Amino acid sequence: MGISSVAIVVQKFGGTSVATATKIQAAARRAIDQHERGHQVIVVVSAMGHSTDELIDLARQVTPRPPARELDMLLSTGEQVSVALLAMAIQSQGVPSISFTGSQIGIVTDSFHTKARIRNISTDRMKAALDDGKIVIVAGFQGVDENYNITTLGRGGSDTTAVALAAVICASACEIFTDVDGVYTTDPRLVPDARKLDTISYDEMLEMASLGAGVMHSRSIEFAKKYHVPIHVRHASRPDVGTWIVDELAARRMGAVVTGAALAKEEARITVRGLPDRPGVVHGLFRELAERHVVVDMIVQNVAKDGLAEVTFTVDEDDLENSLSVVNKAAAAQGAASVQSDREVAKVSVVGSGMKIHSGVAVRMFEALALAGVNIQMITTSEIKISVLVARSQGVDALRAVHSAFELEVVPADLRFSEDPPEIAVTLVQKNQGPVSTESAIVGSAPGMEDLVISDVELDTNQARITLLNVPDKPGQAALVFRAIADAGINVDMIVQDISEQMGREAHTLLSFSIPSRDVTQAVEALTQLLGPNSVAVDPKIAKLSVMGVGIRSHTGVATRMFAALAAANINISMINSSEVRINVATDAAHGEIGLEALKKAFDI
Ligand code: ADP
Ligand code: ASP
Ligand code: MG
């Protein structure tokens, strides 16, 4: 099928794709091509080449800590250069065109400089220019707050501008032109035999992007999923069809459990030891981080010993300094024993909608890492991903090992789309003008386009928790454990492995996971055989509480709100895991129903 008569198409060109005058001419040509097919065209452009990096560098030469408002003022000039040049290029080829900055087009954001979120976008000016037959060029990555301060959306944010515009204007598709010819099973620069995917689902792409796949800004995929915008990622200077990012149904691939792997190289770990185990302590810590918009991942809260708890989590390395100042203060106020951090870590993840149950995937991943001699420092999972923390020096090797263990370079039965948007998504776009679920609750005071949407909370009481207390901190241990569990035919749901603790001369880690309650006896038998008696602790019935929505991890307040609600109800959390579409916690079974009610209230469900 083709795009119906007059469709609106949004195109986005990344920095490398507009790095020179020649490339700008080529981008102009691609916009004109769609225009000549009879479509209305909006083009979003990034700053030329590395100019954003250069501007940041310049600011740092003036002052080591540039004030965020002025940094935004400076960075927005990068995109202003490229929109003007692209509009000139298009006009020089005889087609009417007009350029706009974010504020001119009416992209209104909150006031969180350098990480602003879009509140709303007015379509009047865009529509008027389109109806005049013009190609509309919009500066990516920038907006304006209600006090006319210029804001930026965070590095890589032009993708988000493009998809947000596509959403408000009900475009048929959003084409992302970049320096690769699509979304690959992993970063092709790091793994040369990575394979281009024909399709990937919103949930998988959201998770991949949030776990390190820099090809798309993860917040752009939140928009795409909420507003059903089909995205076509393709090469700026090649005609080939790239990768379609579409809904689950359209993207479904037969047989593939794992779709891709990602590496987040710039991770840092923070561990707070010896925290008094009182409700509210840990929540206070995360609340302050959330208020500063620090995205926290891989949270592991350890079982308390002698009334003292321990919390470990990871943040982006750029956020480490900021986070440590918050955490150090909070830890001191609470009388915690110590705060440790490690910036030499990296996070390796596998992602796939087909993995809902982890047994096979976990063993395969952990065995591959063991074989490559990679020590796993921490593990966390969600329904559609497994992440491990490793030494940064081993990050790329770990990624390669995992990529080849899942044979991601081998072509499975992929769905192919053509140049034009897939039919299923187009119908949805035409029907839909707002967020996916009408029953969803918008969290926050003034509702904005990018607000968090929580769609449901859930309670599952059919699981048990197994805890292995003294797992030696060396390669291959997790592989052994999950091989034994998988061989016993038991499915594993949540997995959490904490950072190691020195005990005398040896370092040990704590490994917890949940399995169906009915399999407890069998699991204990298998593990006792492997690890000896007294090494396995069992909680035969736990309650798993979940909050579901879109953009859960990147909207920094969700976990905090969940912890606060549970703490207020005096409920202890024994395991935590999160993805962009869901956050799960395990508590004791007796508190399941109370917890569910507390969460419904906290999230207005
Ligand atoms: P742009 O400037 O066009 O926005 P980016 O540099 O932000 O481009 O994104 C493109 C880059 O993303 C690629 O060159 C590639 O190295 C990297 N990348 C990381 N993960 C992936 C992946 N899974 N598939 C494709 N590219 C990826
Ligand atoms: N120019 C901005 C950056 O380099 C935004 C973008 O390219 O998407 O981060
Ligand atoms: Mg980018």
XYZ file of C-alpha atoms and ligand atoms in Angstrom:
642
model
C 0.000 0.000 0.000
C 1.047 3.602 -0.362
C 0.618 6.645 1.829
C -2.974 7.856 1.296
C -3.407 10.924 -0.981
C -2.154 13.920 1.007
C -0.311 12.587 3.971
C 1.900 14.444 6.394
C 5.391 13.063 6.729
C 7.887 14.133 9.371
C 11.564 13.675 8.568
C 14.480 14.090 10.942
C 18.138 14.508 10.020
C 20.774 13.861 12.667
C 24.014 15.781 13.113
C 26.190 13.718 10.770
C 23.502 13.883 8.104
C 23.690 17.690 7.946
C 27.405 18.015 8.800
C 28.402 19.787 5.562
C 26.827 22.033 2.926
C 26.747 19.080 0.526
C 24.925 16.918 3.046
C 22.445 19.710 3.690
C 21.748 19.836 -0.063
C 21.186 16.078 -0.021
C 18.819 16.358 2.957
C 16.944 19.070 1.086
C 16.601 16.692 -1.856
C 15.040 13.993 0.328
C 12.511 16.445 1.756
C 11.658 17.637 -1.744
C 11.214 14.017 -2.904
C 8.394 13.489 -0.391
C 6.970 16.920 -1.258
C 6.926 15.945 -4.927
C 5.047 12.753 -4.073
C 2.270 15.104 -2.971
C 2.840 14.940 0.767
C 3.100 17.731 3.297
C 6.567 17.629 4.801
C 7.951 18.733 8.160
C 11.685 18.371 8.665
C 13.375 18.364 12.057
C 17.106 18.989 12.064
C 19.944 18.513 14.554
C 22.954 20.754 14.935
C 25.627 20.225 12.257
C 28.178 17.490 12.930
C 29.621 17.709 16.414
C 28.673 21.325 16.966
C 26.691 20.593 20.151
C 29.798 18.972 21.659
C 31.881 21.938 20.551
C 29.477 24.395 22.168
C 29.544 22.454 25.433
C 33.299 22.428 25.284
C 33.370 26.164 24.713
C 31.094 26.771 27.687
C 33.354 24.650 29.894
C 36.336 26.712 28.848
C 34.527 29.770 30.134
C 33.393 28.130 33.358
C 33.701 24.546 34.624
C 30.016 24.454 35.629
C 27.972 26.428 33.117
C 24.563 27.495 34.480
C 21.896 25.309 32.891
C 19.743 28.160 31.601
C 22.619 29.759 29.734
C 23.833 26.401 28.464
C 20.425 25.860 26.872
C 20.580 29.329 25.356
C 23.953 28.432 23.860
C 23.137 24.900 22.674
C 19.933 25.953 20.946
C 22.014 28.000 18.514
C 23.424 24.801 16.976
C 20.048 23.743 15.631
C 19.220 27.304 14.621
C 22.150 27.239 12.205
C 21.037 24.059 10.499
C 17.339 24.947 10.091
C 18.234 28.180 8.328
C 20.697 26.445 6.011
C 18.277 23.653 5.165
C 15.484 26.108 4.373
C 17.884 27.995 2.083
C 18.903 24.750 0.394
C 15.299 23.757 -0.245
C 14.394 27.195 -1.578
C 17.440 27.152 -3.833
C 16.034 24.008 -5.418
C 12.854 25.906 -6.206
C 10.556 24.678 -3.443
C 9.036 27.044 -0.851
C 10.229 26.398 2.665
C 10.368 28.142 6.027
C 12.471 27.515 9.122
C 11.387 27.829 12.757
C 13.076 27.562 16.120
C 11.390 25.466 18.796
C 9.922 28.511 20.467
C 8.653 29.994 17.189
C 6.755 26.828 16.382
C 5.328 26.681 19.911
C 7.058 23.710 21.519
C 6.339 24.481 25.165
C 8.307 22.558 27.774
C 8.709 22.504 31.531
C 11.544 24.584 32.985
C 13.959 21.772 33.682
C 16.928 23.138 31.750
C 19.055 20.614 29.784
C 16.489 17.843 30.440
C 13.212 19.607 29.675
C 10.070 17.675 28.831
C 7.509 18.729 26.250
C 4.227 20.021 27.689
C 2.412 20.904 24.483
C 2.935 21.889 20.892
C 0.728 24.258 18.979
C 0.065 23.182 15.421
C -1.333 26.445 14.017
C 1.819 27.890 12.572
C 2.969 24.572 11.142
C -0.410 23.901 9.559
C -0.607 27.369 8.039
C 2.824 27.014 6.464
C 2.050 23.492 5.194
C -1.223 24.668 3.711
C 0.774 27.392 1.962
C 2.648 24.591 0.214
C 5.835 25.088 2.183
C 8.211 22.512 3.559
C 8.393 23.314 7.269
C 11.798 23.084 8.936
C 11.900 22.882 12.741
C 14.913 23.048 15.035
C 15.197 19.814 16.990
C 16.084 19.366 20.653
C 14.715 22.705 21.848
C 11.641 24.378 23.247
C 10.576 27.259 25.402
C 9.107 27.303 28.896
C 6.121 29.378 29.932
C 8.432 32.248 30.927
C 10.016 32.365 27.473
C 13.259 30.727 28.613
C 14.820 28.565 25.940
C 15.132 24.938 27.021
C 16.688 21.786 25.553
C 15.389 18.239 25.789
C 18.584 16.368 26.633
C 21.332 14.979 24.363
C 19.957 13.256 21.305
C 16.624 15.025 21.826
C 15.945 15.895 18.186
C 14.430 12.428 17.738
C 11.926 13.354 20.427
C 11.077 16.656 18.723
C 10.456 14.791 15.466
C 8.219 12.088 16.890
C 6.342 14.590 19.061
C 5.591 16.728 16.004
C 4.511 13.621 14.103
C 2.179 12.805 17.005
C 0.461 16.204 17.286
C 0.047 16.616 13.558
C -1.101 12.991 13.042
C 1.626 12.268 10.513
C 1.566 8.991 8.611
C 5.123 8.263 9.618
C 8.267 9.742 11.064
C 11.416 9.086 9.057
C 14.649 9.216 11.062
C 17.600 9.774 8.739
C 20.912 8.921 10.337
C 24.363 7.466 9.692
C 23.276 3.814 9.915
C 20.761 2.117 7.678
C 18.457 1.052 10.485
C 18.226 -0.359 13.974
C 20.645 -3.228 14.460
C 20.662 -6.128 16.900
C 23.315 -4.102 18.675
C 25.578 -1.144 17.942
C 27.291 -2.129 14.658
C 30.283 -0.002 15.610
C 30.952 -2.316 18.559
C 29.869 -5.630 17.067
C 30.703 -5.781 13.372
C 28.425 -8.749 12.653
C 25.379 -7.058 14.198
C 22.385 -7.448 11.914
C 19.885 -4.904 10.703
C 16.343 -5.550 11.912
C 13.420 -5.061 9.536
C 11.056 -4.312 12.395
C 11.222 -3.790 16.135
C 8.362 -3.151 18.560
C 7.955 0.057 20.537
C 8.511 -1.745 23.824
C 11.699 -3.396 22.634
C 13.058 -0.183 21.137
C 12.129 1.780 24.248
C 14.021 -0.690 26.377
C 17.002 -0.932 24.002
C 17.271 2.863 23.774
C 16.991 3.300 27.500
C 19.649 0.610 28.043
C 22.219 2.193 25.769
C 21.251 1.801 22.090
C 22.043 5.386 21.123
C 20.393 5.177 17.726
C 17.121 6.602 19.122
C 16.411 8.973 22.017
C 14.312 6.785 24.309
C 11.766 9.519 25.008
C 10.924 9.656 21.299
C 9.738 6.070 21.520
C 7.468 6.948 24.440
C 5.712 9.398 22.118
C 5.625 6.880 19.305
C 4.028 4.268 21.511
C 1.551 6.622 23.192
C 0.412 8.187 19.925
C 0.941 5.245 17.529
C 3.498 6.897 15.288
C 5.273 4.435 12.966
C 8.975 5.297 12.806
C 11.246 4.473 9.900
C 14.961 4.592 10.787
C 17.080 4.760 7.632
C 20.346 5.902 6.141
C 20.493 9.561 5.140
C 22.482 8.948 1.983
C 21.135 5.569 0.844
C 17.741 4.852 -0.675
C 17.221 1.483 1.067
C 14.348 0.668 3.351
C 15.566 0.768 6.956
C 13.927 -0.457 10.163
C 10.291 0.118 11.057
C 9.568 0.732 14.733
C 5.942 -0.243 15.135
C 3.481 -1.765 17.590
C 3.876 -5.247 19.016
C 1.431 -6.870 16.619
C 3.042 -5.485 13.497
C 6.575 -6.122 14.690
C 6.037 -9.683 15.824
C 8.845 -11.962 14.736
C 8.410 -15.697 14.827
C 10.609 -17.676 17.151
C 13.026 -14.962 18.219
C 13.245 -14.724 21.998
C 15.946 -12.074 22.115
C 15.757 -9.184 19.657
C 18.835 -7.209 20.534
C 21.604 -6.443 22.985
C 22.810 -3.125 24.307
C 25.782 -1.725 26.143
C 25.658 1.305 28.394
C 29.304 2.202 28.771
C 29.001 5.309 30.862
C 27.453 3.824 33.971
C 28.360 4.405 37.587
C 27.388 2.456 40.675
C 26.527 3.796 44.113
C 26.251 1.568 47.190
C 25.040 2.786 50.560
C 25.890 0.357 53.342
C 24.683 0.237 56.923
C 21.446 2.183 56.454
C 19.035 1.968 59.394
C 16.237 -0.334 58.203
C 13.315 2.015 58.852
C 10.516 2.728 56.413
C 11.184 5.996 54.673
C 14.991 5.970 54.763
C 15.596 4.558 51.318
C 12.642 6.413 49.890
C 14.003 9.708 51.083
C 17.207 8.960 49.239
C 15.501 8.236 45.940
C 13.031 11.061 46.270
C 15.769 13.621 46.206
C 17.457 12.001 43.227
C 14.131 11.933 41.407
C 13.572 15.599 42.119
C 16.847 16.288 40.369
C 15.671 14.194 37.415
C 18.436 11.634 37.928
C 17.469 8.369 36.239
C 18.235 5.507 38.609
C 18.513 1.943 37.342
C 19.419 -1.522 38.619
C 18.174 -0.773 42.123
C 18.967 -3.593 44.534
C 17.839 -3.308 48.092
C 19.376 -5.991 50.194
C 17.705 -8.029 52.895
C 18.469 -6.217 56.158
C 20.980 -7.730 58.533
C 21.045 -6.699 62.227
C 18.657 -3.851 61.475
C 20.936 -2.414 58.804
C 20.005 -2.292 55.153
C 22.036 -1.799 52.027
C 21.085 -0.222 48.732
C 22.916 -0.322 45.433
C 21.878 1.342 42.199
C 23.354 2.681 38.994
C 23.158 6.118 37.417
C 24.531 7.639 34.262
C 28.174 8.552 34.831
C 27.327 12.182 34.071
C 24.929 12.160 37.005
C 27.387 10.595 39.469
C 28.743 13.737 41.031
C 25.303 15.242 41.442
C 23.955 11.970 42.854
C 26.808 11.513 45.299
C 26.254 14.920 46.804
C 22.607 13.996 47.445
C 23.386 10.490 48.664
C 26.280 11.495 50.910
C 24.144 14.070 52.641
C 21.185 11.718 53.058
C 23.411 8.864 54.217
C 25.124 11.033 56.805
C 21.795 12.311 58.100
C 20.575 8.728 58.495
C 23.758 7.515 60.114
C 24.680 5.113 57.307
C 28.037 3.402 57.572
C 29.417 4.236 54.147
C 28.760 5.347 50.604
C 30.829 3.716 47.904
C 30.867 4.399 44.214
C 32.460 2.882 41.152
C 32.605 4.658 37.816
C 34.442 1.855 36.056
C 31.341 -0.180 35.303
C 29.201 -0.888 32.261
C 25.762 -2.394 31.817
C 25.110 -5.128 29.273
C 21.514 -6.063 28.487
C 19.558 -8.384 26.257
C 16.075 -7.306 25.190
C 13.197 -9.203 23.612
C 9.422 -9.287 23.898
C 9.616 -13.049 23.478
C 11.479 -13.580 26.718
C 8.564 -13.114 29.162
C 9.878 -16.141 31.051
C 13.586 -16.013 31.720
C 14.890 -19.468 32.411
C 16.487 -20.272 29.088
C 17.569 -16.715 28.349
C 19.243 -16.196 31.707
C 21.284 -19.392 31.514
C 22.361 -18.653 27.985
C 23.451 -15.138 28.853
C 25.237 -16.072 32.077
C 26.997 -19.055 30.463
C 28.220 -16.880 27.612
C 29.633 -14.376 30.099
C 31.258 -17.146 32.153
C 32.883 -18.545 29.027
C 34.237 -15.108 28.184
C 35.653 -14.828 31.711
C 33.401 -11.899 32.581
C 32.452 -11.514 36.227
C 28.854 -10.423 36.803
C 28.743 -7.725 39.468
C 24.980 -7.249 39.583
C 21.908 -8.655 37.813
C 18.451 -7.192 37.336
C 15.652 -8.303 35.051
C 12.285 -7.185 33.771
C 9.671 -8.920 31.653
C 11.529 -8.157 28.459
C 15.164 -7.747 29.418
C 18.068 -8.992 31.517
C 20.801 -6.540 32.531
C 24.135 -7.274 34.141
C 26.713 -4.889 35.504
C 30.314 -5.703 34.601
C 33.713 -4.025 34.777
C 33.816 -1.317 32.118
C 37.005 -2.745 30.656
C 35.054 -5.928 29.846
C 31.919 -4.196 28.529
C 32.523 -4.645 24.819
C 33.752 -8.235 25.193
C 30.695 -9.016 27.273
C 28.412 -7.480 24.628
C 30.070 -9.493 21.861
C 29.859 -12.715 23.870
C 26.169 -12.218 24.527
C 25.398 -11.161 20.944
C 26.948 -14.299 19.566
C 25.460 -16.578 22.257
C 21.983 -15.598 21.059
C 23.085 -15.872 17.420
C 21.731 -12.416 16.797
C 23.732 -12.185 13.579
C 21.667 -15.015 12.082
C 18.655 -13.921 10.025
C 15.358 -15.140 11.504
C 11.979 -14.818 9.827
C 11.688 -11.044 9.991
C 8.714 -9.072 8.769
C 9.553 -6.767 5.885
C 7.976 -3.416 5.244
C 8.359 -1.162 2.262
C 9.089 2.540 2.079
C 5.539 3.380 3.158
C 4.110 2.999 6.646
C 2.692 -0.427 7.476
C -1.049 -0.579 7.071
C -1.870 -1.520 10.629
C -0.062 1.442 12.072
C -1.551 3.884 9.571
C -5.104 2.939 10.529
C -4.215 3.476 14.157
C -2.647 6.842 13.470
C -5.725 8.024 11.657
C -8.037 6.811 14.376
C -5.995 7.920 17.269
C -5.309 11.430 18.383
C -4.392 10.946 21.987
C -2.675 8.609 24.417
C -3.249 4.896 23.930
C -5.400 4.213 26.928
C -8.285 6.487 27.759
C -8.497 5.033 31.247
C -4.930 5.997 31.964
C -4.198 8.362 34.771
C -1.950 11.297 34.025
C 0.376 11.857 36.930
C 1.362 15.397 37.846
C -0.512 18.651 38.066
C -0.721 20.338 34.656
C -1.222 17.564 32.111
C 1.399 17.667 29.378
C 2.140 15.553 26.315
C 5.157 13.953 27.881
C 3.626 13.327 31.290
C 3.888 9.913 32.728
C 0.959 7.671 31.958
C 0.235 4.900 34.436
C -2.210 2.406 33.010
C -2.548 -0.223 35.713
C -1.338 -1.762 38.945
C -1.251 -5.499 39.496
C -0.786 -8.132 42.193
C 0.606 -11.627 41.620
C 0.576 -14.025 44.576
C 1.751 -17.192 42.898
C 5.464 -16.794 43.354
C 8.103 -17.852 45.830
C 11.473 -16.270 46.436
C 14.727 -18.162 46.607
C 17.759 -16.424 48.101
C 21.291 -17.758 47.874
C 23.269 -16.148 50.618
C 26.890 -16.769 49.883
C 27.519 -16.925 46.184
C 31.271 -16.558 45.557
C 32.084 -13.408 43.590
C 33.693 -14.982 40.550
C 32.747 -15.730 36.938
C 30.394 -18.619 36.252
C 28.398 -18.705 39.503
C 25.095 -17.369 38.176
C 25.459 -19.662 35.180
C 25.746 -22.709 37.462
C 22.729 -21.721 39.526
C 20.417 -21.038 36.596
C 21.621 -24.103 34.706
C 20.496 -26.204 37.694
C 17.151 -24.385 37.807
C 16.572 -24.635 34.067
C 17.517 -28.321 34.042
C 14.888 -28.875 36.729
C 12.381 -27.362 34.264
C 11.619 -24.364 36.486
C 10.748 -20.930 35.111
C 12.365 -17.922 36.706
C 10.699 -14.515 36.792
C 12.555 -11.764 38.688
C 16.305 -12.092 39.210
C 18.360 -9.802 41.425
C 22.023 -10.128 42.251
C 23.620 -7.646 44.567
C 27.095 -6.184 44.478
C 29.609 -8.277 46.403
C 30.599 -7.792 49.984
C 33.947 -8.741 51.431
C 33.590 -11.447 54.072
C 36.937 -12.193 55.579
C 39.206 -13.001 52.702
C 36.472 -13.834 50.231
C 33.913 -11.737 48.442
C 30.337 -13.001 48.253
C 27.197 -11.826 46.548
C 23.569 -12.310 47.320
C 21.421 -13.795 44.563
C 17.615 -13.757 44.750
C 15.030 -14.849 42.246
C 11.371 -15.685 42.068
C 9.840 -18.902 40.765
C 6.307 -20.351 40.779
C 5.380 -21.401 44.346
C 4.613 -24.941 43.228
C 8.239 -25.481 42.166
C 9.859 -24.620 45.490
C 10.631 -28.155 46.687
C 12.202 -29.097 43.422
C 14.253 -25.907 43.261
C 15.574 -26.315 46.783
C 16.547 -29.903 46.021
C 18.431 -28.911 42.889
C 20.206 -26.017 44.591
C 21.126 -27.950 47.713
C 22.725 -30.570 45.528
C 24.725 -27.846 43.819
C 25.632 -25.606 46.754
C 25.336 -27.816 49.820
C 22.962 -27.532 52.777
C 22.171 -24.205 54.498
C 22.960 -22.161 51.439
C 19.385 -21.667 50.281
C 16.765 -19.474 51.972
C 13.178 -19.752 50.830
C 10.155 -17.509 51.120
C 7.469 -19.895 49.825
C 4.924 -17.187 49.117
C 5.645 -13.625 48.108
C 3.488 -10.933 46.617
C 4.642 -9.273 43.414
C 3.235 -5.794 42.956
C 3.540 -4.035 39.612
C 2.883 -0.576 38.250
C 2.499 -0.429 34.472
C 2.705 2.429 32.008
C 5.017 4.061 29.496
C 8.358 5.689 30.253
C 8.432 4.403 33.816
C 12.175 4.458 34.315
C 12.932 7.716 32.581
C 10.156 9.528 34.469
C 12.202 9.635 37.582
C 9.472 9.844 40.212
C 7.654 6.533 39.696
C 9.807 4.240 41.794
C 9.884 6.855 44.536
C 6.137 7.225 44.537
C 5.789 3.453 44.695
C 8.295 3.082 47.550
C 6.674 5.925 49.454
C 3.199 4.407 49.158
C 4.452 1.012 50.317
C 6.487 2.509 53.159
C 3.461 4.464 54.362
C 1.570 1.164 54.479
C 4.492 -0.337 56.443
C 5.372 -2.804 53.729
C 8.909 -4.032 53.274
C 10.311 -4.506 49.782
C 12.544 -7.511 49.148
C 13.169 -7.261 45.397
C 12.817 -4.491 42.854
C 12.993 -4.544 39.107
C 12.048 -2.073 36.462
C 11.741 -1.475 32.762
C 10.384 1.422 30.759
C 6.908 -0.110 30.814
C 6.750 -1.617 34.270
C 8.167 -1.594 37.765
C 7.795 -4.658 39.988
C 8.509 -5.136 43.658
C 8.309 -8.262 45.769
C 6.930 -8.089 49.309
C 5.725 -10.690 51.767
C 2.487 -12.422 50.793
C 0.477 -11.145 53.758
C 0.848 -7.574 52.530
C -0.126 -8.132 48.910
C -3.696 -6.857 49.042
C -2.859 -3.885 51.275
C 0.001 -3.030 48.950
C -2.249 -3.184 45.915
C -4.722 -0.804 47.517
C -1.919 1.566 48.535
C -0.619 1.627 44.958
C -4.056 2.163 43.444
C -4.435 5.173 45.682
C -0.941 6.519 45.010
C -1.376 6.300 41.241
C -5.061 7.279 41.072
C -6.166 4.025 39.494
P 22.176 11.024 14.750
O 23.200 12.070 14.870
O 21.698 10.788 13.366
O 21.049 11.211 15.719
P 23.335 9.015 16.485
O 24.808 9.024 16.561
O 22.565 9.637 17.594
O 22.913 9.653 15.091
O 22.807 7.526 16.299
C 23.361 6.686 15.299
C 24.405 5.778 15.919
O 23.824 4.958 16.911
C 25.026 4.790 14.964
O 26.104 5.328 14.265
C 25.429 3.626 15.861
O 26.807 3.586 16.120
C 24.706 3.884 17.153
N 23.935 2.727 17.614
C 23.912 2.265 18.897
N 23.137 1.202 18.999
C 22.638 0.953 17.769
C 21.750 -0.026 17.239
N 21.214 -0.979 18.008
N 21.438 0.024 15.929
C 21.953 0.989 15.136
N 22.808 1.939 15.577
C 23.146 1.929 16.876
N 22.230 18.408 18.813
C 21.748 17.712 19.963
C 22.801 16.741 20.468
O 23.866 16.651 19.894
C 20.450 17.019 19.724
C 20.472 15.900 18.715
O 21.394 15.800 17.915
O 19.518 15.128 18.703
O 22.580 16.100 21.462
Mg 20.757 10.722 17.751
